[in-house]
Short mmCIF file of C-alpha atoms in Angstrom, two decimals:
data_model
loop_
_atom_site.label_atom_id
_atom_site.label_comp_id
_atom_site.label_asym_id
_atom_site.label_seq_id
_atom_site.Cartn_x
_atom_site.Cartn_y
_atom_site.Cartn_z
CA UNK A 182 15.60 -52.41 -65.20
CA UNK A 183 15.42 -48.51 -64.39
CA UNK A 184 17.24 -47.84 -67.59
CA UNK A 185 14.64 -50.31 -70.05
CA UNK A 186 11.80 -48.74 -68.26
CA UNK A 187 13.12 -45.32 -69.10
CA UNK A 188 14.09 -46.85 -73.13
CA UNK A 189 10.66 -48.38 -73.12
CA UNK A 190 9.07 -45.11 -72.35
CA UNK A 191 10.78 -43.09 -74.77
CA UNK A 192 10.08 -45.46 -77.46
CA UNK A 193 6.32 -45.06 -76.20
CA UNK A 194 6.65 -41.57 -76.35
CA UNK A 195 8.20 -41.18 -79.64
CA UNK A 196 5.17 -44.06 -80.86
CA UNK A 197 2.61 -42.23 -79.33
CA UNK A 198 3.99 -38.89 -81.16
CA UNK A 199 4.21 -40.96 -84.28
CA UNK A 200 0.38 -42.22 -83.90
CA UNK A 201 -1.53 -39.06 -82.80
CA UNK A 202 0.56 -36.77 -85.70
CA UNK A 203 -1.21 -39.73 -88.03
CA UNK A 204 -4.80 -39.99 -86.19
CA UNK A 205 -4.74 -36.30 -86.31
CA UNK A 206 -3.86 -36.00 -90.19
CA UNK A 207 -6.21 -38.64 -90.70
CA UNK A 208 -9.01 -37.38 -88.38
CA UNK A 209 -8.39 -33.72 -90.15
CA UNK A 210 -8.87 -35.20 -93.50
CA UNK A 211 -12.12 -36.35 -92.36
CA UNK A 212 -11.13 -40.04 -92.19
CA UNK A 213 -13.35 -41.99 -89.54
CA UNK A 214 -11.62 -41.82 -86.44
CA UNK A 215 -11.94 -45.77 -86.04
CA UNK A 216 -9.83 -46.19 -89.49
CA UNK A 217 -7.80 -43.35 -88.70
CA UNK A 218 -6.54 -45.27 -85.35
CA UNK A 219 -6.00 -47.92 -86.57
CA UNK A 220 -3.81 -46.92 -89.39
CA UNK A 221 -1.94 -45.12 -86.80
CA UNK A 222 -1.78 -47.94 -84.66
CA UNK A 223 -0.07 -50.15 -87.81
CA UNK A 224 2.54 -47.60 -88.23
CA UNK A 225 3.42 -46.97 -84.60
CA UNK A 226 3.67 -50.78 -83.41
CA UNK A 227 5.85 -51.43 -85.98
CA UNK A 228 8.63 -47.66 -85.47
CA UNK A 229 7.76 -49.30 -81.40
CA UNK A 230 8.82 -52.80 -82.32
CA UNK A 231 12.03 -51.69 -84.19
CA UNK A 232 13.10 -49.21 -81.75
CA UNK A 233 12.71 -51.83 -78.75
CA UNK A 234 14.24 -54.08 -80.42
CA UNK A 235 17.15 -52.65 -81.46
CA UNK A 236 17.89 -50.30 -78.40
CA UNK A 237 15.43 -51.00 -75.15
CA UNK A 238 15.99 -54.72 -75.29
CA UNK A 239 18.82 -54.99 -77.38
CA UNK A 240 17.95 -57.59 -79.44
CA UNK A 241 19.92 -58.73 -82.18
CA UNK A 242 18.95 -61.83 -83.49
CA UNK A 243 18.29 -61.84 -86.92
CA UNK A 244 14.61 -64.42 -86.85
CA UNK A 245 12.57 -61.02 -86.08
CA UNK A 246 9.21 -62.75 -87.90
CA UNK A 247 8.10 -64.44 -84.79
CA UNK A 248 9.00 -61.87 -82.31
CA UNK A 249 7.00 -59.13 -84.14
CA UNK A 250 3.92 -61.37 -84.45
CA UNK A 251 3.89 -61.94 -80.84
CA UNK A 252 4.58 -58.19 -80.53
CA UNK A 253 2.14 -57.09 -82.73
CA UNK A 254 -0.62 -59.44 -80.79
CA UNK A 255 0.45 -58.16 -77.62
CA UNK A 256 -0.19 -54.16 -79.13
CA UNK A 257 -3.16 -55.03 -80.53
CA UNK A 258 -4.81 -56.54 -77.63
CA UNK A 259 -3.83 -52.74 -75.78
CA UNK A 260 -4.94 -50.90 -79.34
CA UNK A 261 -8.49 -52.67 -78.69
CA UNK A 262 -8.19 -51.40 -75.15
CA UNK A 263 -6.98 -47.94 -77.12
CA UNK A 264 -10.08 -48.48 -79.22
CA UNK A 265 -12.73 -49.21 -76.17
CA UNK A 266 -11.34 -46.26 -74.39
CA UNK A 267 -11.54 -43.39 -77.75
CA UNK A 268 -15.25 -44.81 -78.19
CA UNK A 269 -16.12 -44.46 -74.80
CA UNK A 270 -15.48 -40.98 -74.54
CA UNK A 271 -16.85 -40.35 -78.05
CA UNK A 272 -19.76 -41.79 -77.03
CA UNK A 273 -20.46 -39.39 -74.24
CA UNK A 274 -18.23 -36.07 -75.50
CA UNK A 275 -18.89 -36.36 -79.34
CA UNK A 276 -17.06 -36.68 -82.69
CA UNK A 277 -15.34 -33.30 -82.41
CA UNK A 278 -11.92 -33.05 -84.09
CA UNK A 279 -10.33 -32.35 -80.87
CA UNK A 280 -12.23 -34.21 -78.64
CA UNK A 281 -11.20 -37.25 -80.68
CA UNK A 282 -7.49 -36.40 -80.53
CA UNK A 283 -7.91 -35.85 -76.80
CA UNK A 284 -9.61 -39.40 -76.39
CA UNK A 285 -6.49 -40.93 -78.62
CA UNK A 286 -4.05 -39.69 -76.28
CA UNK A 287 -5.84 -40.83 -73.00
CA UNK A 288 -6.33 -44.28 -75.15
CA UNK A 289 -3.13 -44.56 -75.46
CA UNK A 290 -1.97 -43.69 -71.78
CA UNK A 291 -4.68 -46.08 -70.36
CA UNK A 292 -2.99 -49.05 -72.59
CA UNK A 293 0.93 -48.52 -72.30
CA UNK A 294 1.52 -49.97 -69.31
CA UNK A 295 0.16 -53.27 -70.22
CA UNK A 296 2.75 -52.94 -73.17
CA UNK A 297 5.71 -52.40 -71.20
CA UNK A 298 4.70 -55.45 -68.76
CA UNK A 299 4.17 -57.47 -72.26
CA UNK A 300 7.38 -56.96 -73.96
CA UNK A 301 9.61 -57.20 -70.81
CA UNK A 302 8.22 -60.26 -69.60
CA UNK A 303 7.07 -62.17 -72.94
CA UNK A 304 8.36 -60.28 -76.28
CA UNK A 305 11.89 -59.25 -75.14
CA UNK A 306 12.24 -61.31 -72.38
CA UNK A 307 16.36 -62.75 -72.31
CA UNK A 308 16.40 -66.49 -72.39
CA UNK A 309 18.83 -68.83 -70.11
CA UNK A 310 21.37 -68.77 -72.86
CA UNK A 311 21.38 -64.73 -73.95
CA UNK A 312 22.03 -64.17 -70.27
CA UNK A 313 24.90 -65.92 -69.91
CA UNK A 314 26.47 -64.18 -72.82
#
């Protein structure tokens, strides 16, 4: 369990690396930081759900297309949390470059534990017969 929290959280790291570099290109480009997050969100649930997949949970089966979608519902309910949490403090801090990247990163801290609980219990979770094997 130690070692998949450990997985899970570099995989979060490396995502959340993946999705500020993009909200930060994006915001820098003068992109609206709602559409910037969210394209970084697209791109960093699915380099999250691979990674997991493959290494965290090792997972191996080949159906994937129903795992992701519950995945991807799962990391979009904590992207609106994301989402609720970068308004929030733009509301009361301001649209500033930086101040938006700063809110990203706390958005994304306030909603990754609710992802690891998610995809232990629900996405990646080992069924009767994967456990005996």
């Amino acid at each position: 369990m130690v070692r998949k929290i450990v997985k899970f959280g570099s995989v979060g790291a490396l995502g959340s690396v993946t999705n500020i570099i993009i909200f930060s290109s994006l915001t820098f480009l003068n992109i609206n930081y709602n559409i910037a997050a969210t394209i970084a969100f697209l791109v960093a649930v699915t380099q999250n759900y691979l990674l997991n997949k493959k290494w965290t949970f090792k997972e191996h089966n080949t159906k994937t297309k129903k795992k992701f979608i519950k995945y991807f519902i799962l990391n979009f309910i904590s992207f609106l949390i994301n989402l609720t949490v970068l308004n929030i403090i733009v509301f009361y801090f301001g649209d500033e470059k930086l101040t938006t990247i700063l809110a990203q990163i706390i958005g994304i801290g306030v909603a990754m534990s609710l992802n690891f609980t998610g995809s232990y219990l629900v996405i990646f979770a080992k069924s009767k017969e994967n456990e005996d094997e």
